[in-house]
PDB file of N, CA and C in Angstrom:
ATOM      1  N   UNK A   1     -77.593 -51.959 -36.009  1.00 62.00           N
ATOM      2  CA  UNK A   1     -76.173 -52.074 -35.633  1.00 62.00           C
ATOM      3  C   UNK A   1     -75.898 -51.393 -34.286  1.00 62.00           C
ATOM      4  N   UNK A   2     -76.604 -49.939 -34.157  1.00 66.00           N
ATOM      5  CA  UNK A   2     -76.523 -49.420 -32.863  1.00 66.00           C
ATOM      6  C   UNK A   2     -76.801 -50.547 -31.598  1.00 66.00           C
ATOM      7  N   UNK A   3     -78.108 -51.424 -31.982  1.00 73.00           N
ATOM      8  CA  UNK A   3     -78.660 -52.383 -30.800  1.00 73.00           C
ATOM      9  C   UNK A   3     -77.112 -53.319 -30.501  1.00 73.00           C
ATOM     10  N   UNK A   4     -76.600 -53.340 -31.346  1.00 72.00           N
ATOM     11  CA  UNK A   4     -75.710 -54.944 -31.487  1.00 72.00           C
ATOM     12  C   UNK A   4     -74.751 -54.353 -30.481  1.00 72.00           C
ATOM     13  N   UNK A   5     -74.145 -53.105 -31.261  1.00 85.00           N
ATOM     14  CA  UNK A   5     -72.851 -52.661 -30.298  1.00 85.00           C
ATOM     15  C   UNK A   5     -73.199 -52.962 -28.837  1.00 85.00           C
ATOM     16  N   UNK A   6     -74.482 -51.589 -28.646  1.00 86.00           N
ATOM     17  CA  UNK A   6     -74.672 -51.816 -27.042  1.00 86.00           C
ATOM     18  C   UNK A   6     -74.581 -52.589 -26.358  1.00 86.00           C
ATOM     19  N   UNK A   7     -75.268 -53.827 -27.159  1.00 86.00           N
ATOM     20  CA  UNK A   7     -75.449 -55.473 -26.274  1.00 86.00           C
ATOM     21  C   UNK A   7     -73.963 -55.783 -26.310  1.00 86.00           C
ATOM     22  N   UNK A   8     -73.181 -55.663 -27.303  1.00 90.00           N
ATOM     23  CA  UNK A   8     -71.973 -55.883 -27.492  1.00 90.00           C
ATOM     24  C   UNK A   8     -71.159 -55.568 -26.086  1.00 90.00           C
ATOM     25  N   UNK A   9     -71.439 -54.321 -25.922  1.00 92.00           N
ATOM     26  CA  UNK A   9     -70.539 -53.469 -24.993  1.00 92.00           C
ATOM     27  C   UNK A   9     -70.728 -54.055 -23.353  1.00 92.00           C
ATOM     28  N   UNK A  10     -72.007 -54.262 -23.302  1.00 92.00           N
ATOM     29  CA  UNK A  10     -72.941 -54.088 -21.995  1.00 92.00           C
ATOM     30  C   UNK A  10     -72.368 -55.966 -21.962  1.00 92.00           C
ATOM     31  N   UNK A  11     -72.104 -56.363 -22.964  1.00 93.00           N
ATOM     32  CA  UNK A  11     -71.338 -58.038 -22.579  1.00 93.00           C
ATOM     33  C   UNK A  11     -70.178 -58.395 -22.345  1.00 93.00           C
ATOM     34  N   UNK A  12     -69.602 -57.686 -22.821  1.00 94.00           N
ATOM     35  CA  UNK A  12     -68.252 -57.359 -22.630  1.00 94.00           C
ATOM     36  C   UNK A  12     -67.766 -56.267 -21.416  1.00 94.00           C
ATOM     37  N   UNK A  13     -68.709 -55.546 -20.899  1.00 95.00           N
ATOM     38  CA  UNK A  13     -67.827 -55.206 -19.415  1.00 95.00           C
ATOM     39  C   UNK A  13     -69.083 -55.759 -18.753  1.00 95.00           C
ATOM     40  N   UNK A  14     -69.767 -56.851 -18.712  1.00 95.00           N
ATOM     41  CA  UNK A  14     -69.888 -57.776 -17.463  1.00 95.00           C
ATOM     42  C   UNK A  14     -69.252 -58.460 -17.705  1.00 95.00           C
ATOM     43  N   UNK A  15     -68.356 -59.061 -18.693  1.00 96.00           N
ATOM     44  CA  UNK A  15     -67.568 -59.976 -18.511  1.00 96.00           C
ATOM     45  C   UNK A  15     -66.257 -59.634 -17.751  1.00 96.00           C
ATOM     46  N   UNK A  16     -65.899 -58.759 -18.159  1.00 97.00           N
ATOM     47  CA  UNK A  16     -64.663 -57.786 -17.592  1.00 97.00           C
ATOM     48  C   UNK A  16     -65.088 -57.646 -15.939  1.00 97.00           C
ATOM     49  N   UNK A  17     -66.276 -57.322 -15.428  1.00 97.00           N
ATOM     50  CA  UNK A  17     -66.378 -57.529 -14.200  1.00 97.00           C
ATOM     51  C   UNK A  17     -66.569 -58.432 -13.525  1.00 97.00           C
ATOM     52  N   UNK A  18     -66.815 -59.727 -14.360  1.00 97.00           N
ATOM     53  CA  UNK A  18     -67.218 -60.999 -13.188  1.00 97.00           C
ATOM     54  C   UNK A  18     -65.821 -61.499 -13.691  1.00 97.00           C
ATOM     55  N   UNK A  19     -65.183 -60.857 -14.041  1.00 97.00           N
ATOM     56  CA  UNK A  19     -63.427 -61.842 -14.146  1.00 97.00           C
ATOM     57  C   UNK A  19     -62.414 -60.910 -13.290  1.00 97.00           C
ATOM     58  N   UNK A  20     -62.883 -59.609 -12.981  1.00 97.00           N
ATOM     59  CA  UNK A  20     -62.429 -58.476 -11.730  1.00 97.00           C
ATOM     60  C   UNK A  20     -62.882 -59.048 -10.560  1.00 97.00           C
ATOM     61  N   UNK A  21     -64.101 -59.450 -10.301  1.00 97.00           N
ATOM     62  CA  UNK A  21     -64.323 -59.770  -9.195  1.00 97.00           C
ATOM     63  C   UNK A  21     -64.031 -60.998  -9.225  1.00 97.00           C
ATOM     64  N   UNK A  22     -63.569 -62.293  -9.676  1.00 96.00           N
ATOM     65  CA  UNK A  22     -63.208 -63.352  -9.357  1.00 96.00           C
ATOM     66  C   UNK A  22     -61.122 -63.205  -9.127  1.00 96.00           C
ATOM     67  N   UNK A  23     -60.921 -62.564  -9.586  1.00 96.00           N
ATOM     68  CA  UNK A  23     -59.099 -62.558  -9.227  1.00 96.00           C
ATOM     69  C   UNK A  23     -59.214 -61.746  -8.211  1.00 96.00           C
ATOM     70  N   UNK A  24     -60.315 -60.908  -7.617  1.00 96.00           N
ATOM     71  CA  UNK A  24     -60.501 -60.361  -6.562  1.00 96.00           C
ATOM     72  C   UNK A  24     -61.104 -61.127  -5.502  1.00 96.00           C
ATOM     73  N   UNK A  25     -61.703 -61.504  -5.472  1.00 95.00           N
ATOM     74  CA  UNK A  25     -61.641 -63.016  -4.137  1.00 95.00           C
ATOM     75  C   UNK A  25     -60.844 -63.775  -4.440  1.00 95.00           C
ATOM     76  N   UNK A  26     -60.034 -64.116  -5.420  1.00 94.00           N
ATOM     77  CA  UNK A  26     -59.140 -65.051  -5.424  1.00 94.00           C
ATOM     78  C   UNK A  26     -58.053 -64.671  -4.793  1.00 94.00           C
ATOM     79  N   UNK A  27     -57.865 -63.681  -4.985  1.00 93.00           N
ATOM     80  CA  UNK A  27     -56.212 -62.639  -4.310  1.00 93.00           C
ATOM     81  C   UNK A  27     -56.711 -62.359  -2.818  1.00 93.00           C
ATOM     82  N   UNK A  28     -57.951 -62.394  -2.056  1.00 92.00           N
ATOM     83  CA  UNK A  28     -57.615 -62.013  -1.308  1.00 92.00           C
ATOM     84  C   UNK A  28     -58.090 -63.099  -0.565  1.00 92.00           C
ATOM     85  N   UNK A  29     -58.830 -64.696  -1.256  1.00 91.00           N
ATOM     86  CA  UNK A  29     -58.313 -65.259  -0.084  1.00 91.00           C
ATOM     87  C   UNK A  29     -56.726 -66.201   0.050  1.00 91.00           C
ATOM     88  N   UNK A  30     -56.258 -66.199  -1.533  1.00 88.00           N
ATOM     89  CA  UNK A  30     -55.183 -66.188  -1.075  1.00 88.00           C
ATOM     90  C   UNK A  30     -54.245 -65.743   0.058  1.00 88.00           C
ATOM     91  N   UNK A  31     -53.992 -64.403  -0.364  1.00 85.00           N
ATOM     92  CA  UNK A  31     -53.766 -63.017   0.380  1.00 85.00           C
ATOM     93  C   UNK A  31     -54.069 -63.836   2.150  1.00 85.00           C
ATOM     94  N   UNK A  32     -55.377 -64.196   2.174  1.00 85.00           N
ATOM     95  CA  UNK A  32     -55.902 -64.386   3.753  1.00 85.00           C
ATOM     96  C   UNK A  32     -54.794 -65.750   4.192  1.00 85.00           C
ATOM     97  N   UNK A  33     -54.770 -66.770   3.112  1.00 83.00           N
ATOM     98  CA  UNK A  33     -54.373 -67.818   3.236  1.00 83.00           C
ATOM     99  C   UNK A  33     -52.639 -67.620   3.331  1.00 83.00           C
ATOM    100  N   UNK A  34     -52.007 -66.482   2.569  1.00 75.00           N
ATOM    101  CA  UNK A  34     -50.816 -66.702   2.872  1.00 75.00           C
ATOM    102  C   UNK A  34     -50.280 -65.434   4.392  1.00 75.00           C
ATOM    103  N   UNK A  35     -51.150 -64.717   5.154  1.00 73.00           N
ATOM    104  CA  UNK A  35     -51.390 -64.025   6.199  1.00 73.00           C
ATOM    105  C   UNK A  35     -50.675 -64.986   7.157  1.00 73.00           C
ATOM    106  N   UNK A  36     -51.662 -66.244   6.981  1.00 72.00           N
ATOM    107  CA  UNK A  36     -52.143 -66.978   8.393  1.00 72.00           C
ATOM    108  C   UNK A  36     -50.944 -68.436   8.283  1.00 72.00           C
ATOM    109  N   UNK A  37     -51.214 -69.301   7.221  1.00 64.00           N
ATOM    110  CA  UNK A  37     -50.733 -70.370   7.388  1.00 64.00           C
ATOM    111  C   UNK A  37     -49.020 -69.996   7.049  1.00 64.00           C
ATOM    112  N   UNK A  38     -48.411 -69.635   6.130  1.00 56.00           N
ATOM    113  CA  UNK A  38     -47.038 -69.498   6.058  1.00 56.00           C
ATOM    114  C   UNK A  38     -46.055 -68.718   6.691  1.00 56.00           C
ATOM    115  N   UNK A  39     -47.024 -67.954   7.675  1.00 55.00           N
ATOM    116  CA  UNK A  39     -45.958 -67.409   8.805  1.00 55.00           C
ATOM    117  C   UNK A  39     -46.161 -68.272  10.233  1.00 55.00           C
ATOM    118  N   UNK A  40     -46.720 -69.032  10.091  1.00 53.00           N
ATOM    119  CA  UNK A  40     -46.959 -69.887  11.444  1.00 53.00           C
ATOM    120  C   UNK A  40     -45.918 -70.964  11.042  1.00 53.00           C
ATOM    121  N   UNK A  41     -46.097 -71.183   9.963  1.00 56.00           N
ATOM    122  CA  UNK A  41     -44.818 -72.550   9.277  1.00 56.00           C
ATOM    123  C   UNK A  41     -43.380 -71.801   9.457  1.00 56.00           C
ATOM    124  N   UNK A  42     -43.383 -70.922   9.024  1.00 58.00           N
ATOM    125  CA  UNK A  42     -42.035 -69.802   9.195  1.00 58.00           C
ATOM    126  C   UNK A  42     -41.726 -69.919  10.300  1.00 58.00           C
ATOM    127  N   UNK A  43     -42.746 -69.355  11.689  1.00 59.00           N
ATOM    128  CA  UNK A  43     -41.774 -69.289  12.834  1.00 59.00           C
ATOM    129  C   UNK A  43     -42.023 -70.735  13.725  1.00 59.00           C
ATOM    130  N   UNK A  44     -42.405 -71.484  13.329  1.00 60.00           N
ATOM    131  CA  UNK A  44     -42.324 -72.743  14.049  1.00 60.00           C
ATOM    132  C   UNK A  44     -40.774 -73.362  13.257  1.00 60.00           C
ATOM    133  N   UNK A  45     -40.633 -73.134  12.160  1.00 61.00           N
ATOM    134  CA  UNK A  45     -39.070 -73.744  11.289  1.00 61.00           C
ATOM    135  C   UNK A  45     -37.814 -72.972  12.537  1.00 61.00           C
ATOM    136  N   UNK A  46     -38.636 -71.582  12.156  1.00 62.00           N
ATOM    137  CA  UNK A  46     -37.028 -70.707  12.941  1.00 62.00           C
ATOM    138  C   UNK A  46     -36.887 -71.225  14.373  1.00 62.00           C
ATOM    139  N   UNK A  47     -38.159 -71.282  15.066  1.00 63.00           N
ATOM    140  CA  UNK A  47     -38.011 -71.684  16.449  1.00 63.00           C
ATOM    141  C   UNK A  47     -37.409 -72.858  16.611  1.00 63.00           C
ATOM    142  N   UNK A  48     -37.627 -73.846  15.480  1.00 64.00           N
ATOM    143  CA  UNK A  48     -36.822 -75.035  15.857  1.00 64.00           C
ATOM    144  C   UNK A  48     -35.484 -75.344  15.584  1.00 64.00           C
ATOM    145  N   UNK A  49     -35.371 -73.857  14.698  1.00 65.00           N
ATOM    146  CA  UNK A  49     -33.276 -74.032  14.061  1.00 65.00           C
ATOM    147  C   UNK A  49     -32.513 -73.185  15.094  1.00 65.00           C
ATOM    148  N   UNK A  50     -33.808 -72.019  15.858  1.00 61.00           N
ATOM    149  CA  UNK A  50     -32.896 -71.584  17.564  1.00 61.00           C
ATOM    150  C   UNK A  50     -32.937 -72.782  18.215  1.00 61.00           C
ATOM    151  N   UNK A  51     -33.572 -73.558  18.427  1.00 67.00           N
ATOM    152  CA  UNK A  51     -33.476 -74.973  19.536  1.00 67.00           C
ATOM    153  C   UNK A  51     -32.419 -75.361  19.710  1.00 67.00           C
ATOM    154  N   UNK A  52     -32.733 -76.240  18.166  1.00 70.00           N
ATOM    155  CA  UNK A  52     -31.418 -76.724  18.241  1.00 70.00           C
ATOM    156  C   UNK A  52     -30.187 -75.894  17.600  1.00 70.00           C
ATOM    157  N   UNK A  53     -30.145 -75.055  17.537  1.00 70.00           N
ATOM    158  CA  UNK A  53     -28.449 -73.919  17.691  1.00 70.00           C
ATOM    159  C   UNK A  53     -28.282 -74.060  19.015  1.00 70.00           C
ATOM    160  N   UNK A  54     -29.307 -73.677  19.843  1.00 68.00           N
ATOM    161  CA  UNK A  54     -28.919 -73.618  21.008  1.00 68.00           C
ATOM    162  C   UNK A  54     -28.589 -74.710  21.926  1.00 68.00           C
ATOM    163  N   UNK A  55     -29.500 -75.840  21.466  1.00 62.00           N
ATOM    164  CA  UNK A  55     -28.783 -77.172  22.072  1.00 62.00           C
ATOM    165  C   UNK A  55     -27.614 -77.510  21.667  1.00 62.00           C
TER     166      UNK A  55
END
């Protein structure tokens, strides 16, 4: 029973870590992806609602 737990244990936090490290590249290339593309969409919108305000 001692063997079982261990294997038990030792399966259960690699699982716990390959599901840490996958929401962890997931968040950060999100994270990378919302850096880059949704503030370029942001200020190209605003730049074009000063345009035309100003036209």
């Amino acid at each position: 029973m001692i063997k079982l737990t261990k294997f038990r244990v030792i399966e259960i936090s690699a699982a716990v870590v390959l599901t840490l490290a996958a929401l962890v590249i997931l968040g950060w290339q999100a994270w990378a992806n919302h850096k880059t593309k949704p503030l370029s969409l942001a200020n190209s919108k605003s730049e074009a609602s000063i345009a035309e305000s100003q036209h």
